[in-house]
CSV table of C-alpha atoms in Angstrom, one decimal:
chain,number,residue,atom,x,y,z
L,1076,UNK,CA,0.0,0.0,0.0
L,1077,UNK,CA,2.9,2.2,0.9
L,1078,UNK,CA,4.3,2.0,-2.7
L,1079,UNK,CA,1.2,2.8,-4.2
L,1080,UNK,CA,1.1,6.2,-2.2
L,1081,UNK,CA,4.1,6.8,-3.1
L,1082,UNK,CA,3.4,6.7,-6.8
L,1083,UNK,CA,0.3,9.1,-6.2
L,1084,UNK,CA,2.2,11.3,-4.6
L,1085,UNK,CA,5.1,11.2,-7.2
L,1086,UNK,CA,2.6,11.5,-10.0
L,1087,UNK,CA,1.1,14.8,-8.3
L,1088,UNK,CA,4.4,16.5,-8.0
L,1089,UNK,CA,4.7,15.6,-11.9
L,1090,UNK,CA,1.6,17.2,-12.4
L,1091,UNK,CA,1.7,20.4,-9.9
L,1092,UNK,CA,5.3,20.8,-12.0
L,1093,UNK,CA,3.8,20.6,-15.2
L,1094,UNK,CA,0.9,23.1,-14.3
L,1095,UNK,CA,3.7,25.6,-13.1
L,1096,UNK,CA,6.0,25.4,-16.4
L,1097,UNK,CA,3.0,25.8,-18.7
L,1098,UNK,CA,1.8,29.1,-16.8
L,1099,UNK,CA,5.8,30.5,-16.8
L,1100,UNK,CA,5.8,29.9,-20.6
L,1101,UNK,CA,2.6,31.9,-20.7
L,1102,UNK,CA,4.5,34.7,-18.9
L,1103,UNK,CA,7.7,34.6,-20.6
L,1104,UNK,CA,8.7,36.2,-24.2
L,1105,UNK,CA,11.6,35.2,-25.9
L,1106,UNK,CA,11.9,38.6,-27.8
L,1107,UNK,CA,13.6,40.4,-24.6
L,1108,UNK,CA,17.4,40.3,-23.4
L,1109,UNK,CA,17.5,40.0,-20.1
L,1110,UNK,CA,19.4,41.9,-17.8
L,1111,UNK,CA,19.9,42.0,-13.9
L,1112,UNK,CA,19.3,45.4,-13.9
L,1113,UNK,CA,17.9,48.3,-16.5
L,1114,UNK,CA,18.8,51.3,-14.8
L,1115,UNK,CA,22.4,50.1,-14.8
L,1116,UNK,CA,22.4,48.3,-18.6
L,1117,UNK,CA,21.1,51.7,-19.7
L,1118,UNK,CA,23.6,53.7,-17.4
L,1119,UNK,CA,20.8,55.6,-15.7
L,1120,UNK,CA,21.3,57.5,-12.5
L,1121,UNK,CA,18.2,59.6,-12.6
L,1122,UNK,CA,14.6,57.9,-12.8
L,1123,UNK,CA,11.1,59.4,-13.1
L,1124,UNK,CA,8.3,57.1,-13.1
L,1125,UNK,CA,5.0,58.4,-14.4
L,1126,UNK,CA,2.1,56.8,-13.9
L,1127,UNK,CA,-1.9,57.0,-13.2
L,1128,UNK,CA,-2.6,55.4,-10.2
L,1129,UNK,CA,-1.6,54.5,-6.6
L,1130,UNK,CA,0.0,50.5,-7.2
L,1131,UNK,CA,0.5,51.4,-10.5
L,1132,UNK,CA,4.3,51.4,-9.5
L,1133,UNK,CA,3.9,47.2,-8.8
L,1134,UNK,CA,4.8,46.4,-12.0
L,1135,UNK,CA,8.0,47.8,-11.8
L,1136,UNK,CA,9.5,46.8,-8.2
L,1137,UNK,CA,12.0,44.8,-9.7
L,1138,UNK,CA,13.3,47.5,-11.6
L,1139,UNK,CA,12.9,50.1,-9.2
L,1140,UNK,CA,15.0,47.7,-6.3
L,1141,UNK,CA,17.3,46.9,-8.4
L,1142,UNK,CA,18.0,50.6,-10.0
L,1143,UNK,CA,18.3,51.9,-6.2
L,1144,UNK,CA,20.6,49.2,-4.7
L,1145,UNK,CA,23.2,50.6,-8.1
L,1146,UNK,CA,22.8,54.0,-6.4
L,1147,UNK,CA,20.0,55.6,-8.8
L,1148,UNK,CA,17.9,58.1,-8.1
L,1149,UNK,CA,14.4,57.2,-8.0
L,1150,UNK,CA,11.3,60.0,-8.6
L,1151,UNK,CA,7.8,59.1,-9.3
L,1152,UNK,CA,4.6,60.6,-10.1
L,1153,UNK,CA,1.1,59.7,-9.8
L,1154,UNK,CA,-1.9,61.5,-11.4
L,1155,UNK,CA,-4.6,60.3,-9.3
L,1156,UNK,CA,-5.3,59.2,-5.8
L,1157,UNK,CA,-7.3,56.5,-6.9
L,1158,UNK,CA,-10.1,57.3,-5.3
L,1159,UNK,CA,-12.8,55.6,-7.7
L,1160,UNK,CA,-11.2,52.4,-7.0
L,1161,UNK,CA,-12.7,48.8,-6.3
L,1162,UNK,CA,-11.8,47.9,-2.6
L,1163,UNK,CA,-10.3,44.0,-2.4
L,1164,UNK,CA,-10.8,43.8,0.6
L,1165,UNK,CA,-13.1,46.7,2.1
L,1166,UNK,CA,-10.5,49.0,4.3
L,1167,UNK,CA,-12.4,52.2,4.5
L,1168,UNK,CA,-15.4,54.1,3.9
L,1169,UNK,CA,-15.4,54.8,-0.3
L,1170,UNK,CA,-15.8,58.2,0.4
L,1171,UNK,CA,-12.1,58.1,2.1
L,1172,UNK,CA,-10.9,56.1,-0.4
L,1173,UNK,CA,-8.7,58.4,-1.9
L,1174,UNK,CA,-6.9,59.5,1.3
L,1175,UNK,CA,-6.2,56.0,2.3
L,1176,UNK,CA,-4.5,55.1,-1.5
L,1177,UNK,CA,-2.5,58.2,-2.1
L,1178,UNK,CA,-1.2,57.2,1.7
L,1179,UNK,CA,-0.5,53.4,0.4
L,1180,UNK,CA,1.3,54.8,-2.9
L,1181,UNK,CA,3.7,57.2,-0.4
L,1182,UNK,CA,4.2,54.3,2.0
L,1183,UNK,CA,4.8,52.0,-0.7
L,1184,UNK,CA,7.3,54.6,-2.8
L,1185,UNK,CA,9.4,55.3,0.6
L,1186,UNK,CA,9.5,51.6,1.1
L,1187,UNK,CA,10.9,50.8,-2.4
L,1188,UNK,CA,13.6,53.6,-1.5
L,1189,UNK,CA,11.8,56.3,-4.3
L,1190,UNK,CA,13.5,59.5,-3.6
L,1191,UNK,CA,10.7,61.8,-4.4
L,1192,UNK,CA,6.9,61.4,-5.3
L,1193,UNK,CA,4.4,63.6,-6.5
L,1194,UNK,CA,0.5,62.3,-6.2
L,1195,UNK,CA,-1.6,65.0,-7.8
L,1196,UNK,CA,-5.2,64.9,-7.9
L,1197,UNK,CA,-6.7,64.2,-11.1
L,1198,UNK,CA,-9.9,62.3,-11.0
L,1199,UNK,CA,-9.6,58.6,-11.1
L,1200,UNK,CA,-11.0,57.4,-13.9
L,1201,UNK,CA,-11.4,61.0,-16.0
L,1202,UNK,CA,-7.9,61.6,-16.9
L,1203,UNK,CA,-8.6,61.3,-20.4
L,1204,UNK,CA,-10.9,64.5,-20.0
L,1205,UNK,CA,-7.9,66.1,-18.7
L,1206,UNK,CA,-6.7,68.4,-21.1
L,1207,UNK,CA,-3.8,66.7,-22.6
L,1208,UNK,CA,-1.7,70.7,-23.0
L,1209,UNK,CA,-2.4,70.7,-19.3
L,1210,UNK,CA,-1.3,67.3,-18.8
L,1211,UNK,CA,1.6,67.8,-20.9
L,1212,UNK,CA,2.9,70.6,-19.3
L,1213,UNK,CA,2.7,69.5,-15.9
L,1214,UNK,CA,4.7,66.0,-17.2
L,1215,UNK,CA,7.7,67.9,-18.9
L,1216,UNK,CA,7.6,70.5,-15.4
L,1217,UNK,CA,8.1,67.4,-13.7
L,1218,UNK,CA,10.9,66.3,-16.0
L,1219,UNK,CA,12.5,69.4,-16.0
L,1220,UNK,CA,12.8,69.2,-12.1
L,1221,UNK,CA,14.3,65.5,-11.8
L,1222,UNK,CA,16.4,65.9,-15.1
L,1223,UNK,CA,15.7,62.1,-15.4
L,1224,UNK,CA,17.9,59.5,-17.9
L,1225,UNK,CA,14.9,57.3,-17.9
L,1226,UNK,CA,11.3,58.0,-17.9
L,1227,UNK,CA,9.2,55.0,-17.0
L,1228,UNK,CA,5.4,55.1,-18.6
L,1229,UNK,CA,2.6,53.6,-20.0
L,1230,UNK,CA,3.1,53.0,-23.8
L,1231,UNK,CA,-0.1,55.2,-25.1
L,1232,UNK,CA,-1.7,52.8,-27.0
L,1233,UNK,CA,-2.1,49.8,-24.8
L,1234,UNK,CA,-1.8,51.3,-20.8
L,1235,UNK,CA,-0.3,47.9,-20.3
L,1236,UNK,CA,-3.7,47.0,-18.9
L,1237,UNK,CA,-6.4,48.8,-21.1
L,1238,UNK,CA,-6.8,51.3,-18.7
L,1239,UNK,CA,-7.8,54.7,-20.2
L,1240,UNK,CA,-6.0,56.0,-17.5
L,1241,UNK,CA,-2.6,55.0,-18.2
L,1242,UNK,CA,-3.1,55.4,-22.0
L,1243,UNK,CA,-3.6,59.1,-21.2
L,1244,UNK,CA,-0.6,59.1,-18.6
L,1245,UNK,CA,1.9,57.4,-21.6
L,1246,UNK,CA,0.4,59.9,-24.2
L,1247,UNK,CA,1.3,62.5,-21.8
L,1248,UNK,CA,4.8,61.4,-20.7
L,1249,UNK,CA,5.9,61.1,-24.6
L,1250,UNK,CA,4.4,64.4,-25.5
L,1251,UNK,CA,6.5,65.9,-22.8
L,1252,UNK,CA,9.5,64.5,-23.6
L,1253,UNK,CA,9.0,65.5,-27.4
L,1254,UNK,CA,8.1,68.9,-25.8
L,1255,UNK,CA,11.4,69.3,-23.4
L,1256,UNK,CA,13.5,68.0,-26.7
L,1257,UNK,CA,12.2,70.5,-28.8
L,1258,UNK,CA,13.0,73.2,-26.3
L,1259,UNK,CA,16.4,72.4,-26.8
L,1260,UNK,CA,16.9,70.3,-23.4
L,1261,UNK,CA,17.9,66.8,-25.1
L,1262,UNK,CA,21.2,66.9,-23.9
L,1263,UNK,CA,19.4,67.0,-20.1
L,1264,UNK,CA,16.9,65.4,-20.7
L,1265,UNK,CA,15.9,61.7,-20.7
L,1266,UNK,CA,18.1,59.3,-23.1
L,1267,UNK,CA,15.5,56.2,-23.1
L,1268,UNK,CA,11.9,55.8,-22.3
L,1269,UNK,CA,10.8,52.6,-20.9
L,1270,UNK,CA,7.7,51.2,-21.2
L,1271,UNK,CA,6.5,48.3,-18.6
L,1272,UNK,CA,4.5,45.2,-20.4
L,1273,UNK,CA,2.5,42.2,-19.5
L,1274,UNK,CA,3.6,39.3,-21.0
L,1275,UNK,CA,1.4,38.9,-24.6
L,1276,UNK,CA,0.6,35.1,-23.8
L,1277,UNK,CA,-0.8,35.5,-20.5
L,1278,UNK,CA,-2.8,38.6,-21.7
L,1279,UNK,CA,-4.0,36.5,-24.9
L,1280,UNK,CA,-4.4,33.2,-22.4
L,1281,UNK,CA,-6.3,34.7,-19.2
L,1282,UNK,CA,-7.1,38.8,-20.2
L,1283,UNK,CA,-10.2,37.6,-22.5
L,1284,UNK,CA,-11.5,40.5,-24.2
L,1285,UNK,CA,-9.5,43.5,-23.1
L,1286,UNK,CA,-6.4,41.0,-22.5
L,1287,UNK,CA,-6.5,40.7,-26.5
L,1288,UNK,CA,-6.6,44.8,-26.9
L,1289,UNK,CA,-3.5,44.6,-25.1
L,1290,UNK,CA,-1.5,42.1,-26.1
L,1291,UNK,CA,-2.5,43.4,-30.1
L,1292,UNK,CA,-1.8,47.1,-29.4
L,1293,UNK,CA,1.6,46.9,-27.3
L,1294,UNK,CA,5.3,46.2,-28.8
L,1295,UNK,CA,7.5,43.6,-28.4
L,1296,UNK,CA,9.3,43.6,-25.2
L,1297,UNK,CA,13.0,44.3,-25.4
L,1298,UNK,CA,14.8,44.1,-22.1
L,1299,UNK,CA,13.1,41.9,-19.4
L,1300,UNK,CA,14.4,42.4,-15.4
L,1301,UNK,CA,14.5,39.9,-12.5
L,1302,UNK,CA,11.4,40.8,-10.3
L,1303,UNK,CA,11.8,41.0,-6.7
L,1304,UNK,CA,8.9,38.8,-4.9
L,1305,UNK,CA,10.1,40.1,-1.7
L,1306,UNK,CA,9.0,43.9,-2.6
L,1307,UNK,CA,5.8,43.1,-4.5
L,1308,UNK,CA,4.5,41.2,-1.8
L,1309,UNK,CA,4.8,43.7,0.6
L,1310,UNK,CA,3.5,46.2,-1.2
L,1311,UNK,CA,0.3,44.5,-1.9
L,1312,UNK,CA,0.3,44.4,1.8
L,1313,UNK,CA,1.1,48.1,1.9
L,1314,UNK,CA,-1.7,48.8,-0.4
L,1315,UNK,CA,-4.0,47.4,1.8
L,1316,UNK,CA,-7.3,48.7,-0.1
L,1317,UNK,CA,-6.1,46.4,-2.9
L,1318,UNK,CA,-4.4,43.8,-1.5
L,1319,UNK,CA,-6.8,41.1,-2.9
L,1320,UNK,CA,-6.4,42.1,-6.7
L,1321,UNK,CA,-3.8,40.0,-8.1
L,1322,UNK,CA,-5.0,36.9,-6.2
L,1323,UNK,CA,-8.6,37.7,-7.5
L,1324,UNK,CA,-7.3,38.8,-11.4
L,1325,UNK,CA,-5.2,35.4,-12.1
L,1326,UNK,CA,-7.2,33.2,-9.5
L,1327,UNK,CA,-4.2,31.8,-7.9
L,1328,UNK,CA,-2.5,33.4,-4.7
L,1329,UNK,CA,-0.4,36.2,-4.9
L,1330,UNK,CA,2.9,34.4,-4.0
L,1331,UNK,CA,2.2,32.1,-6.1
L,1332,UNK,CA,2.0,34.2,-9.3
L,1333,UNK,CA,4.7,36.1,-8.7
L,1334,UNK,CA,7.0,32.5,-8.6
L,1335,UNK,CA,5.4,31.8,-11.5
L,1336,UNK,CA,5.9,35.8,-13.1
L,1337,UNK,CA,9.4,35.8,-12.3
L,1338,UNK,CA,10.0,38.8,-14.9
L,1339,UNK,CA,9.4,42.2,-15.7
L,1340,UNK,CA,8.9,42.9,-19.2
L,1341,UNK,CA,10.0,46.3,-21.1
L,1342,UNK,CA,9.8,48.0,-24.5
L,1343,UNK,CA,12.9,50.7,-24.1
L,1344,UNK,CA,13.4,53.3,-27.0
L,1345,UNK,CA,16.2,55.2,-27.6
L,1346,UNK,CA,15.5,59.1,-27.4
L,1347,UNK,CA,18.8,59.6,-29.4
L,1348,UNK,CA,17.8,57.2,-32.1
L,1349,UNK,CA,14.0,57.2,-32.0
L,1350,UNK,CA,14.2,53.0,-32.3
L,1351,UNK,CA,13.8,50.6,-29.9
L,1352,UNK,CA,16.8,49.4,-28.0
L,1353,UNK,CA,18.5,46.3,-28.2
């Protein structure tokens, strides 16, 4: 009897093994080079992230860890506070929503070592109403104060998630850098843009509908980064009023998807060149 458990038992680690390699190919993509760091393969001391929303800065904790422990400086902004956001779990009353996220982005930024963060108060879920001059404008002022190497944002046409939101955000970022070129501040300004990606398999294999937007609208990826578990777990924790998304999003638990999404992905263009980097 024992040796007949013992072939169950061998048979289910077979299986639990071949569960977990098939979702890692899904969240894999041969098309990027991978390097232990971004930041430092790009020689980047200065960093501004720009971004929409409070834990929109999750997808990039690898990068942000690893560009800090190589002695970058880190900045980030955030347009909104969040506010209209869907509570997993329930932490507050809605109506103090906002309050309690722009307090989970700032705990979370000084907790991934980000120098400097700016959370400005654009409504959550009408930035595309913003008008994109005043957008613009407050981007590039933004720029202009970090002098960043690298600017971190949402590539326009996809927001890495669908989210109209971080479309707007990445429209804004690149018109602000086109803006600071043109006003004659290349040579201070940022050399490469990166733009964070999710993996086109998994969007294609578990994003349905808006998963297929994304994944059909976004570039190849062309430097992909170690993540670091360690960070991302505690700042789901940190951001407390969403703590529950990822587990809820890919139906498996949080630690669990980030052993299996082991990466972050990039699409980096050269502001010199215009092309993508290799």
């Amino acid at each position: 009897m024992l040796w007949v458990l013992g072939i169950l038992a061998g048979l289910a680690v077979l299986a639990a093994a071949a569960v977990f390699f098939r979702f890692r190919y899904f969240f894999s993509d041969s098309a990027a080079r991978h390097v232990r760091s971004l930041a430092a393969d790009l020689g980047a001391k200065r960093i501004l992230a720009v971004f929409a929303h409070p834990d929109d800065e999750q997808l990039i904790g690898g990068l942000l860890t690893a560009a800090k422990a190589g002695g970058a400086y880190v900045a980030m902004v955030t347009a909104t506070k969040g506010e209209a956001g869907t509570q997993s779990p329930v932490v507050c009353r809605q109506s103090e929503l906002g309050l309690i996220r722009q307090a989970e982005v700032l705990k979370n930024g000084f907790a991934l070592g980000i120098d400097e963060q700016q959370v400005w108060d654009y409504p959550d879920g009408g930035v595309p109403d913003v008008p994109l001059d005043v957008l613009v404008a407050r981007v590039e002022a933004a720029m202009q104060s970090i002098m960043p190497d690298l600017v971190i944002a949402f590539w326009p046409e996809s927001g890495a998630t669908g989210h109209k939101d971080h479309m707007r955000m990445g429209l804004a970022a690149d018109k602000a850098i086109e803006s600071m070129r043109a006003r004659g501040h290349a040579g201070h300004g940022p050399h490469h843009v990166a733009y964070p990606l999710i993996p086109a398999r998994s969007l294609l294999k578990l994003g349905r509908r808006t998963g297929k937007f994304v994944a059909e609208n976004q570039p190849l990826p062309t430097h992909s980064t170690p993540t670091d578990i360690a960070a991302k777990l505690r700042g789901w924790r940190i951001h407390a009023a969403q703590a529950n998304y990822v587990a809820k999003a890919y139906k498996m638990p949080t630690w669990l998807l980030y052993l299996i999404w082991n990466k972050e992905f990039y699409a980096v263009r050269d502001l010199e060149t215009g092309q993508w980097k290799n």
